[in-house]
């Protein structure tokens, strides 16, 4: 009954197998090897983006920070949701990397409101030195609130960004879950909807520690590479990052794992919603669930070995993963109901 | 015949096995798991340093940069050898992380001359705001020139650093090779000789991408953790970094691999030195060799599939690894001699 | 009828005279001259703070940024009002200098609400690396909303800061006006109320471009000096900054100028409040006034040569200075009333 | 007998008069006033550069750092002389502002050797992420060694910079002295010789604290303005910086002062060279002189009230200014000869 985070699960077999498969002989370092080239192509194919620049890094923090730093100037404002991970959980890393400032955009259920975004951007005056200059917009899908930006909702945000000439970045730490939840293709949920750069998360979906950064327009690729180097994120043995993605995507497991995680959350939601005194927050769409539990239920669950965090407002955050079992869910529900 | 770098070798079996061994069940993220605690203890034991703060990161660049940033102030001068990796091959990353300035100390065969170090430190006036303030000293062992700082030579550098109240950092990308070459213990070659912080390299010795940072004085540990987070280097699934070290050290392979690599370089050196027109640079002590080869020999070797770099001055740099075979060496020698 | 800002006024005679007075012979540079020492003492006396470290810089931006950077760590959160100048009008300079993050605290009429401050600080978890660490609190007095923090209100903010062990900085761009408005002494409105560092503004009060930074605890003085140097703010001919302060304070003009500016704003407020259709925002305490004017009145005033800015919400911001005349005010009122 | 630095002299009368002249009425802040526009035009005329972007800042440190940061990328190498002021006396400020790295170019008498510059630039490999990328070249004229780059010598440096596509910056803290010494016009010694950006120093030539930054190509002007703001260097009352330049240049005093300072140094050199046991360093061209003096002579001079610094190698550095008198020089010579 481990629901604290999807980053606590082990790696699925296809990932371990892929690591073994590339562990043969010498390979040129720093990304100049055939394994890395192959994994780049796998990602391009998956996103129907033959021209995209694709890079592998090891953490979601750096995937987001390098992406934003590459497209937003030193004096840039990066617009994000009030509760975005980049604002709340990165110890200021986005400011360190970009040199700029996050500006917060409100919106219900973890999604920026397009009108609020427009107003926030208008608040920063281009050409006036006293004001940080509009730099980029970043959205998280699946959001920090466990909700989904549909293709339509993504388009609405992109429309505002484009109207102001701003690049749109997607923090896709749980992008696989978003694809599974939306039924859209990776392309539909990104560049076809107006997203310019994606942090395509692997770690929360089962990888050891691997994220892909995708620039659909490769214009600033070398700048990204320099920033990656200068922040200590250029791996010498890149094949071991690349292989994880290759193995994970090869037979479609990236998506079946995500669909499984989503299903486990839905199972929890369904079971918990029936319990008197328990409230499930609306619009949960993927593998994150916020559930209001009576205090004594929380204690009872924890005593029984369930692991999860409480949000400030007494909602429990339950996160499922590829490794969550039906039994985990059912036991949790039964305990909560007892 | 791959001699371009030791970072191009695959991972030895014990490392792959260790990864599989920890790939079981859920584990708390961000270093709060039993695997990581165990690997920290393994390192403390290896260095006879029960109080040390030990952290796992994924690249040598960041191991060095975070170490230096933690101990040298924003306005600090970091003293290093003229040809140190931190000066020549990091795209300015040390300045990015520390906020300060590298100041170069000459010395033969890749080792700083203690007198030159003393003079360089005296050149920066403490208390005078026009001058960067002495911040830290960093040495590389095995040096970029392929030579060794013996325990005595390390002590001599440490004595200068201590006389000025400066912390001493060791860039140990090839520390295993230094231990194997010196016959000293890890403790003797580090804290017993006056080293305060070590970047203990694993990647060049066989790991996928794992380095340990060791603070013998744990006073600034939390500051290091904050800097690691803010630079995007905090892994969620830390167990997979920790396991690599644990597997590598468990049966002493870290050292036997290094000894093997050193022996392969010695074999190359011995064979090549006998060839007329070929000169082996003096004082090679471990797994890096600089060899002056006639231009046509270089071409011939490369045509035959040998991979290696030329230094600016026409010396070939030959690097061996745990995966280098006697046959690789002998074929190279035979081709060079032909 | 110039009401756009108090930084558009010329310098009063005593400032020009003081510059002439020190323009004699050679003087050691970088603050090591008798003129600077004398002006430092003048400030210490004014604040009844014989131990204070006092520095002269040339802009309010840098006075605030260097102050905060000196006391808040790289990973520090600086808590300020939602509409603080450091947040809205500095193009991200505070983040550049401190390395950290501004976190916004709501509150009516430009003053932080102490309870909201307490909640904001509690939101950042000390010891948790994902969260910026509480670093410092900064308040502006006179606030950006034209209101005053009384001694009591300052104490209430200081109590929260102290309860969390945080230093309290005062952005005193219009500190002279605050002293004049409050009737308190500089000491009562600062260190006696719990303020640790003051940016004591001179420019808006009549100086050419001079601000004093006052650390009541001089512990971090040398660190400030290094930061000042590294940001290009160490003047060689410091006597010309120091002299401005000395001349301005000598006969108490700093305060009489401020009292005059406040009186001119009060005169405006009184006159405008009587005009039907015109609304004066409440709690104006010093030399900044927010006044709701009918659109056609704005146009008429501007055509007649009145200079002032409109806030986003259609309130006009009227700022008076030492150089504002009764006639300026009366003409403005008459035009608005016509 | 004050020869410690030219930044210790007072301001000449025309500068004080110019400050008084602009001290009338209200003026729009932040450079949007008629005084500033007029001073910009004066500088454009002086440099025969009608399109140039011209900015006024208050210190030489920031003039150089903002100039370099605007034209060299974050990962840029700035090539300068081994003993350049930016390397030795700025506490790392150039690295703070640019984000990059200074790389040192040797050369006799304070001038970079063009061949050494070419070699240094070639050492940094464009397109290779391990290496900082060539960013800019900066020369100081008058050099830190007191020597002049003639038009020809400037052209030689510019030719190397241009061959590598690099912008050339001139640290002109003593540019007036260089113009006076060379007999060339400001245009001939800058853009006509290939200089792209000039830090035109006023402070050492008599101003209170004012430097002009000149971009002959105004393309990056707004970027400079943002960087100036973010570093706290945007003055509100810009007229007081601008007026200093206007007054100083109006009747040609900027040049007559410099010529006077140069003449005083020449007088010193001539007199001192005749004294047995005293050696004047060769190629002194302007207002800085390095003179080897016997130790007892140094003591005697200092006892008699002469103020000057000793370089590490026992040479005294003597700097003259517009305020140095013939009598100062003659007394110094007489004392040294006694």
PDB file of C-alpha atoms in Angstrom, chain A residues 33-260:
ATOM      1  CA  UNK A  33      27.037   6.580 -29.827  1.00  0.00           C
ATOM      2  CA  UNK A  34      24.635   4.459 -31.841  1.00  0.00           C
ATOM      3  CA  UNK A  35      22.441   3.561 -28.863  1.00  0.00           C
ATOM      4  CA  UNK A  36      21.677   7.190 -28.148  1.00  0.00           C
ATOM      5  CA  UNK A  37      21.015   7.946 -31.795  1.00  0.00           C
ATOM      6  CA  UNK A  38      18.567   5.061 -31.892  1.00  0.00           C
ATOM      7  CA  UNK A  39      16.685   6.177 -28.786  1.00  0.00           C
ATOM      8  CA  UNK A  40      16.460   9.706 -30.159  1.00  0.00           C
ATOM      9  CA  UNK A  41      14.828   8.266 -33.238  1.00  0.00           C
ATOM     10  CA  UNK A  42      12.389   6.245 -31.142  1.00  0.00           C
ATOM     11  CA  UNK A  43      11.235   9.451 -29.449  1.00  0.00           C
ATOM     12  CA  UNK A  44      10.977  11.342 -32.719  1.00  0.00           C
ATOM     13  CA  UNK A  45       8.836   8.559 -34.102  1.00  0.00           C
ATOM     14  CA  UNK A  46       6.633   8.465 -31.042  1.00  0.00           C
ATOM     15  CA  UNK A  47       5.973  12.191 -31.325  1.00  0.00           C
ATOM     16  CA  UNK A  48       5.791  12.181 -35.149  1.00  0.00           C
ATOM     17  CA  UNK A  49       8.489  14.836 -35.095  1.00  0.00           C
ATOM     18  CA  UNK A  50      11.328  13.870 -37.417  1.00  0.00           C
ATOM     19  CA  UNK A  51      13.133  17.190 -36.990  1.00  0.00           C
ATOM     20  CA  UNK A  52      12.955  17.397 -33.222  1.00  0.00           C
ATOM     21  CA  UNK A  53      16.067  17.813 -31.095  1.00  0.00           C
ATOM     22  CA  UNK A  54      15.918  15.216 -28.316  1.00  0.00           C
ATOM     23  CA  UNK A  55      18.112  15.074 -25.231  1.00  0.00           C
ATOM     24  CA  UNK A  56      18.307  12.692 -22.306  1.00  0.00           C
ATOM     25  CA  UNK A  57      18.847  13.987 -18.797  1.00  0.00           C
ATOM     26  CA  UNK A  58      18.530  12.330 -15.433  1.00  0.00           C
ATOM     27  CA  UNK A  59      16.031  14.359 -13.402  1.00  0.00           C
ATOM     28  CA  UNK A  60      12.771  16.134 -13.978  1.00  0.00           C
ATOM     29  CA  UNK A  61      14.078  19.221 -12.222  1.00  0.00           C
ATOM     30  CA  UNK A  62      16.776  19.695 -14.786  1.00  0.00           C
ATOM     31  CA  UNK A  63      14.601  18.751 -17.741  1.00  0.00           C
ATOM     32  CA  UNK A  64      12.250  21.596 -16.871  1.00  0.00           C
ATOM     33  CA  UNK A  65      14.907  24.084 -15.848  1.00  0.00           C
ATOM     34  CA  UNK A  66      17.131  23.609 -18.894  1.00  0.00           C
ATOM     35  CA  UNK A  67      14.124  23.732 -21.196  1.00  0.00           C
ATOM     36  CA  UNK A  68      12.926  27.009 -19.761  1.00  0.00           C
ATOM     37  CA  UNK A  69      16.392  28.536 -19.564  1.00  0.00           C
ATOM     38  CA  UNK A  70      16.961  27.771 -23.227  1.00  0.00           C
ATOM     39  CA  UNK A  71      13.860  29.581 -24.427  1.00  0.00           C
ATOM     40  CA  UNK A  72      13.305  32.357 -21.865  1.00  0.00           C
ATOM     41  CA  UNK A  73      15.838  35.199 -21.565  1.00  0.00           C
ATOM     42  CA  UNK A  74      17.733  36.048 -18.368  1.00  0.00           C
ATOM     43  CA  UNK A  75      15.184  38.795 -17.685  1.00  0.00           C
ATOM     44  CA  UNK A  76      12.250  36.614 -18.639  1.00  0.00           C
ATOM     45  CA  UNK A  77       9.039  35.939 -16.769  1.00  0.00           C
ATOM     46  CA  UNK A  78       7.970  32.309 -16.855  1.00  0.00           C
ATOM     47  CA  UNK A  79       4.232  32.028 -16.358  1.00  0.00           C
ATOM     48  CA  UNK A  80       3.043  28.954 -14.484  1.00  0.00           C
ATOM     49  CA  UNK A  81       0.166  27.812 -12.337  1.00  0.00           C
ATOM     50  CA  UNK A  82       0.089  29.051  -8.744  1.00  0.00           C
ATOM     51  CA  UNK A  83       0.746  25.540  -7.498  1.00  0.00           C
ATOM     52  CA  UNK A  84       3.121  24.406 -10.205  1.00  0.00           C
ATOM     53  CA  UNK A  85       5.903  22.052  -9.214  1.00  0.00           C
ATOM     54  CA  UNK A  86       8.453  24.528 -10.611  1.00  0.00           C
ATOM     55  CA  UNK A  87       7.157  27.112  -8.138  1.00  0.00           C
ATOM     56  CA  UNK A  88       6.605  24.989  -5.070  1.00  0.00           C
ATOM     57  CA  UNK A  89       9.004  22.069  -5.039  1.00  0.00           C
ATOM     58  CA  UNK A  90      12.239  23.008  -6.727  1.00  0.00           C
ATOM     59  CA  UNK A  91      13.963  25.178  -4.115  1.00  0.00           C
ATOM     60  CA  UNK A  92      14.213  28.010  -6.616  1.00  0.00           C
ATOM     61  CA  UNK A  93      15.994  25.947  -9.277  1.00  0.00           C
ATOM     62  CA  UNK A  94      13.993  27.470 -12.167  1.00  0.00           C
ATOM     63  CA  UNK A  95      15.161  30.943 -11.173  1.00  0.00           C
ATOM     64  CA  UNK A  96      18.744  29.704 -10.844  1.00  0.00           C
ATOM     65  CA  UNK A  97      18.736  28.223 -14.342  1.00  0.00           C
ATOM     66  CA  UNK A  98      16.718  30.853 -16.174  1.00  0.00           C
ATOM     67  CA  UNK A  99      17.933  33.953 -14.353  1.00  0.00           C
ATOM     68  CA  UNK A 100      14.353  35.191 -14.456  1.00  0.00           C
ATOM     69  CA  UNK A 101      11.217  35.066 -12.409  1.00  0.00           C
ATOM     70  CA  UNK A 102       8.204  32.809 -12.136  1.00  0.00           C
ATOM     71  CA  UNK A 103       4.899  34.638 -12.263  1.00  0.00           C
ATOM     72  CA  UNK A 104       1.866  32.815 -10.986  1.00  0.00           C
ATOM     73  CA  UNK A 105      -1.368  32.267 -12.851  1.00  0.00           C
ATOM     74  CA  UNK A 106      -4.436  31.088 -10.950  1.00  0.00           C
ATOM     75  CA  UNK A 107      -6.852  28.461 -12.204  1.00  0.00           C
ATOM     76  CA  UNK A 108      -9.091  25.743 -10.834  1.00  0.00           C
ATOM     77  CA  UNK A 109      -8.010  22.147 -10.307  1.00  0.00           C
ATOM     78  CA  UNK A 110      -4.380  22.824 -11.129  1.00  0.00           C
ATOM     79  CA  UNK A 111      -4.987  24.203 -14.624  1.00  0.00           C
ATOM     80  CA  UNK A 112      -4.135  27.785 -15.554  1.00  0.00           C
ATOM     81  CA  UNK A 113      -7.129  29.824 -16.564  1.00  0.00           C
ATOM     82  CA  UNK A 114      -6.431  31.166 -20.081  1.00  0.00           C
ATOM     83  CA  UNK A 115      -7.905  34.576 -19.269  1.00  0.00           C
ATOM     84  CA  UNK A 116      -5.807  34.823 -16.121  1.00  0.00           C
ATOM     85  CA  UNK A 117      -2.751  33.898 -18.161  1.00  0.00           C
ATOM     86  CA  UNK A 118      -3.514  36.605 -20.667  1.00  0.00           C
ATOM     87  CA  UNK A 119      -3.922  39.165 -17.915  1.00  0.00           C
ATOM     88  CA  UNK A 120      -0.677  38.117 -16.240  1.00  0.00           C
ATOM     89  CA  UNK A 121       1.266  38.451 -19.467  1.00  0.00           C
ATOM     90  CA  UNK A 122      -0.243  41.847 -20.162  1.00  0.00           C
ATOM     91  CA  UNK A 123       0.888  42.915 -16.700  1.00  0.00           C
ATOM     92  CA  UNK A 124       4.546  42.684 -17.761  1.00  0.00           C
ATOM     93  CA  UNK A 125       5.307  45.499 -20.119  1.00  0.00           C
ATOM     94  CA  UNK A 126       7.515  44.607 -23.064  1.00  0.00           C
ATOM     95  CA  UNK A 127      10.109  47.275 -23.619  1.00  0.00           C
ATOM     96  CA  UNK A 128       9.928  48.686 -20.088  1.00  0.00           C
ATOM     97  CA  UNK A 129      13.114  47.874 -18.185  1.00  0.00           C
ATOM     98  CA  UNK A 130      11.509  47.993 -14.749  1.00  0.00           C
ATOM     99  CA  UNK A 131       9.470  44.910 -15.547  1.00  0.00           C
ATOM    100  CA  UNK A 132      10.671  41.381 -16.250  1.00  0.00           C
ATOM    101  CA  UNK A 133       9.896  40.693 -19.882  1.00  0.00           C
ATOM    102  CA  UNK A 134       7.436  37.963 -20.911  1.00  0.00           C
ATOM    103  CA  UNK A 135       9.606  34.907 -21.498  1.00  0.00           C
ATOM    104  CA  UNK A 136       7.715  31.613 -21.626  1.00  0.00           C
ATOM    105  CA  UNK A 137       4.651  29.737 -20.453  1.00  0.00           C
ATOM    106  CA  UNK A 138       4.849  26.338 -18.781  1.00  0.00           C
ATOM    107  CA  UNK A 139       2.000  23.962 -18.021  1.00  0.00           C
ATOM    108  CA  UNK A 140       2.095  20.605 -16.277  1.00  0.00           C
ATOM    109  CA  UNK A 141       0.144  17.709 -17.737  1.00  0.00           C
ATOM    110  CA  UNK A 142      -1.029  15.657 -15.716  1.00  0.00           C
ATOM    111  CA  UNK A 143      -1.273  18.706 -13.427  1.00  0.00           C
ATOM    112  CA  UNK A 144      -0.074  18.853  -9.845  1.00  0.00           C
ATOM    113  CA  UNK A 145      -3.761  18.594  -8.944  1.00  0.00           C
ATOM    114  CA  UNK A 146      -4.083  15.263 -10.688  1.00  0.00           C
ATOM    115  CA  UNK A 147      -6.167  16.722 -13.500  1.00  0.00           C
ATOM    116  CA  UNK A 148      -5.715  16.582 -17.248  1.00  0.00           C
ATOM    117  CA  UNK A 149      -5.277  19.345 -19.807  1.00  0.00           C
ATOM    118  CA  UNK A 150      -7.226  17.970 -22.745  1.00  0.00           C
ATOM    119  CA  UNK A 151      -6.117  18.748 -26.270  1.00  0.00           C
ATOM    120  CA  UNK A 152      -8.654  21.558 -26.300  1.00  0.00           C
ATOM    121  CA  UNK A 153      -7.495  22.969 -22.996  1.00  0.00           C
ATOM    122  CA  UNK A 154      -3.892  22.786 -24.139  1.00  0.00           C
ATOM    123  CA  UNK A 155      -4.823  24.641 -27.310  1.00  0.00           C
ATOM    124  CA  UNK A 156      -6.480  27.374 -25.255  1.00  0.00           C
ATOM    125  CA  UNK A 157      -3.306  27.972 -23.280  1.00  0.00           C
ATOM    126  CA  UNK A 158      -1.196  27.803 -26.410  1.00  0.00           C
ATOM    127  CA  UNK A 159      -3.415  30.368 -28.096  1.00  0.00           C
ATOM    128  CA  UNK A 160      -2.696  32.877 -25.353  1.00  0.00           C
ATOM    129  CA  UNK A 161       1.020  32.143 -25.400  1.00  0.00           C
ATOM    130  CA  UNK A 162       1.179  32.485 -29.175  1.00  0.00           C
ATOM    131  CA  UNK A 163      -0.807  35.712 -29.127  1.00  0.00           C
ATOM    132  CA  UNK A 164       2.019  37.176 -27.056  1.00  0.00           C
ATOM    133  CA  UNK A 165       4.761  35.455 -29.042  1.00  0.00           C
ATOM    134  CA  UNK A 166       5.781  33.220 -26.146  1.00  0.00           C
ATOM    135  CA  UNK A 167       7.075  29.649 -26.325  1.00  0.00           C
ATOM    136  CA  UNK A 168       5.001  27.010 -24.534  1.00  0.00           C
ATOM    137  CA  UNK A 169       6.715  24.358 -22.441  1.00  0.00           C
ATOM    138  CA  UNK A 170       5.077  21.227 -21.079  1.00  0.00           C
ATOM    139  CA  UNK A 171       6.268  19.706 -17.835  1.00  0.00           C
ATOM    140  CA  UNK A 172       5.427  16.113 -18.646  1.00  0.00           C
ATOM    141  CA  UNK A 173       6.666  14.359 -15.539  1.00  0.00           C
ATOM    142  CA  UNK A 174       3.484  12.276 -15.927  1.00  0.00           C
ATOM    143  CA  UNK A 175       2.981  12.806 -19.643  1.00  0.00           C
ATOM    144  CA  UNK A 176       2.454   9.090 -20.187  1.00  0.00           C
ATOM    145  CA  UNK A 177      -0.471   9.197 -17.787  1.00  0.00           C
ATOM    146  CA  UNK A 178      -1.834  12.206 -19.644  1.00  0.00           C
ATOM    147  CA  UNK A 179      -1.669  10.390 -22.962  1.00  0.00           C
ATOM    148  CA  UNK A 180      -3.338   7.348 -21.431  1.00  0.00           C
ATOM    149  CA  UNK A 181      -6.034   9.479 -19.828  1.00  0.00           C
ATOM    150  CA  UNK A 182      -6.743  11.642 -22.852  1.00  0.00           C
ATOM    151  CA  UNK A 183      -6.772   9.044 -25.563  1.00  0.00           C
ATOM    152  CA  UNK A 184      -4.859  11.555 -27.672  1.00  0.00           C
ATOM    153  CA  UNK A 185      -1.525  10.800 -29.321  1.00  0.00           C
ATOM    154  CA  UNK A 186       1.697  12.345 -28.020  1.00  0.00           C
ATOM    155  CA  UNK A 187       1.732  14.602 -31.069  1.00  0.00           C
ATOM    156  CA  UNK A 188      -1.860  15.717 -30.565  1.00  0.00           C
ATOM    157  CA  UNK A 189      -1.229  16.548 -26.940  1.00  0.00           C
ATOM    158  CA  UNK A 190       1.933  18.522 -27.712  1.00  0.00           C
ATOM    159  CA  UNK A 191       3.065  20.167 -30.943  1.00  0.00           C
ATOM    160  CA  UNK A 192      -0.238  19.757 -32.731  1.00  0.00           C
ATOM    161  CA  UNK A 193      -1.830  21.659 -29.860  1.00  0.00           C
ATOM    162  CA  UNK A 194       0.861  24.350 -29.791  1.00  0.00           C
ATOM    163  CA  UNK A 195       3.423  23.000 -27.319  1.00  0.00           C
ATOM    164  CA  UNK A 196       6.995  23.913 -28.305  1.00  0.00           C
ATOM    165  CA  UNK A 197       9.125  22.020 -25.794  1.00  0.00           C
ATOM    166  CA  UNK A 198       8.335  18.909 -23.742  1.00  0.00           C
ATOM    167  CA  UNK A 199       9.947  17.475 -20.655  1.00  0.00           C
ATOM    168  CA  UNK A 200       8.913  13.882 -21.313  1.00  0.00           C
ATOM    169  CA  UNK A 201       9.156  12.161 -17.979  1.00  0.00           C
ATOM    170  CA  UNK A 202      10.398   8.611 -17.694  1.00  0.00           C
ATOM    171  CA  UNK A 203      11.300   8.293 -14.034  1.00  0.00           C
ATOM    172  CA  UNK A 204       7.771   8.413 -12.625  1.00  0.00           C
ATOM    173  CA  UNK A 205       6.705   5.963 -15.312  1.00  0.00           C
ATOM    174  CA  UNK A 206       9.254   3.316 -14.406  1.00  0.00           C
ATOM    175  CA  UNK A 207      12.746   4.419 -15.467  1.00  0.00           C
ATOM    176  CA  UNK A 208      15.693   4.544 -13.054  1.00  0.00           C
ATOM    177  CA  UNK A 209      16.254   8.206 -13.620  1.00  0.00           C
ATOM    178  CA  UNK A 210      15.786   9.378 -17.182  1.00  0.00           C
ATOM    179  CA  UNK A 211      13.847  12.191 -18.806  1.00  0.00           C
ATOM    180  CA  UNK A 212      13.770  13.284 -22.417  1.00  0.00           C
ATOM    181  CA  UNK A 213      13.716  16.922 -23.459  1.00  0.00           C
ATOM    182  CA  UNK A 214      12.147  17.481 -26.847  1.00  0.00           C
ATOM    183  CA  UNK A 215      12.486  20.714 -28.839  1.00  0.00           C
ATOM    184  CA  UNK A 216      10.123  20.485 -31.794  1.00  0.00           C
ATOM    185  CA  UNK A 217      12.052  23.395 -33.263  1.00  0.00           C
ATOM    186  CA  UNK A 218      15.725  22.429 -32.997  1.00  0.00           C
ATOM    187  CA  UNK A 219      17.006  25.967 -33.507  1.00  0.00           C
ATOM    188  CA  UNK A 220      18.381  26.361 -29.987  1.00  0.00           C
ATOM    189  CA  UNK A 221      19.728  22.844 -29.669  1.00  0.00           C
ATOM    190  CA  UNK A 222      23.379  23.765 -29.262  1.00  0.00           C
ATOM    191  CA  UNK A 223      22.526  26.348 -26.649  1.00  0.00           C
ATOM    192  CA  UNK A 224      20.734  23.615 -24.712  1.00  0.00           C
ATOM    193  CA  UNK A 225      23.809  21.426 -24.978  1.00  0.00           C
ATOM    194  CA  UNK A 226      26.043  24.141 -23.561  1.00  0.00           C
ATOM    195  CA  UNK A 227      23.666  24.769 -20.687  1.00  0.00           C
ATOM    196  CA  UNK A 228      23.455  21.039 -19.987  1.00  0.00           C
ATOM    197  CA  UNK A 229      27.228  20.818 -19.829  1.00  0.00           C
ATOM    198  CA  UNK A 230      27.613  23.883 -17.630  1.00  0.00           C
ATOM    199  CA  UNK A 231      25.112  22.547 -15.127  1.00  0.00           C
ATOM    200  CA  UNK A 232      26.907  19.212 -14.817  1.00  0.00           C
ATOM    201  CA  UNK A 233      24.197  17.259 -16.608  1.00  0.00           C
ATOM    202  CA  UNK A 234      26.075  15.913 -19.592  1.00  0.00           C
ATOM    203  CA  UNK A 235      26.479  12.183 -19.003  1.00  0.00           C
ATOM    204  CA  UNK A 236      29.500  10.506 -20.474  1.00  0.00           C
ATOM    205  CA  UNK A 237      27.834   7.099 -20.753  1.00  0.00           C
ATOM    206  CA  UNK A 238      24.679   8.395 -22.391  1.00  0.00           C
ATOM    207  CA  UNK A 239      23.774   4.974 -23.700  1.00  0.00           C
ATOM    208  CA  UNK A 240      22.462   4.009 -20.278  1.00  0.00           C
ATOM    209  CA  UNK A 241      19.964   6.866 -20.246  1.00  0.00           C
ATOM    210  CA  UNK A 242      18.959   6.284 -23.834  1.00  0.00           C
ATOM    211  CA  UNK A 243      18.494   2.535 -23.404  1.00  0.00           C
ATOM    212  CA  UNK A 244      15.959   3.041 -20.660  1.00  0.00           C
ATOM    213  CA  UNK A 245      13.737   5.028 -22.975  1.00  0.00           C
ATOM    214  CA  UNK A 246      14.231   2.629 -25.821  1.00  0.00           C
ATOM    215  CA  UNK A 247      13.275  -0.392 -23.759  1.00  0.00           C
ATOM    216  CA  UNK A 248      10.309   1.343 -22.197  1.00  0.00           C
ATOM    217  CA  UNK A 249       8.823   2.535 -25.460  1.00  0.00           C
ATOM    218  CA  UNK A 250       9.702  -0.402 -27.702  1.00  0.00           C
ATOM    219  CA  UNK A 251       6.669  -2.566 -27.057  1.00  0.00           C
ATOM    220  CA  UNK A 252       4.406   0.235 -25.891  1.00  0.00           C
ATOM    221  CA  UNK A 253       4.966  -0.409 -22.187  1.00  0.00           C
ATOM    222  CA  UNK A 254       5.364   3.281 -21.455  1.00  0.00           C
ATOM    223  CA  UNK A 255       1.666   3.622 -22.203  1.00  0.00           C
ATOM    224  CA  UNK A 256       0.364   0.352 -20.791  1.00  0.00           C
ATOM    225  CA  UNK A 257       2.150   1.061 -17.505  1.00  0.00           C
ATOM    226  CA  UNK A 258       0.554   4.511 -17.398  1.00  0.00           C
ATOM    227  CA  UNK A 259      -2.876   3.117 -18.232  1.00  0.00           C
ATOM    228  CA  UNK A 260      -2.461   0.583 -15.431  1.00  0.00           C
TER     229      UNK A 260
END
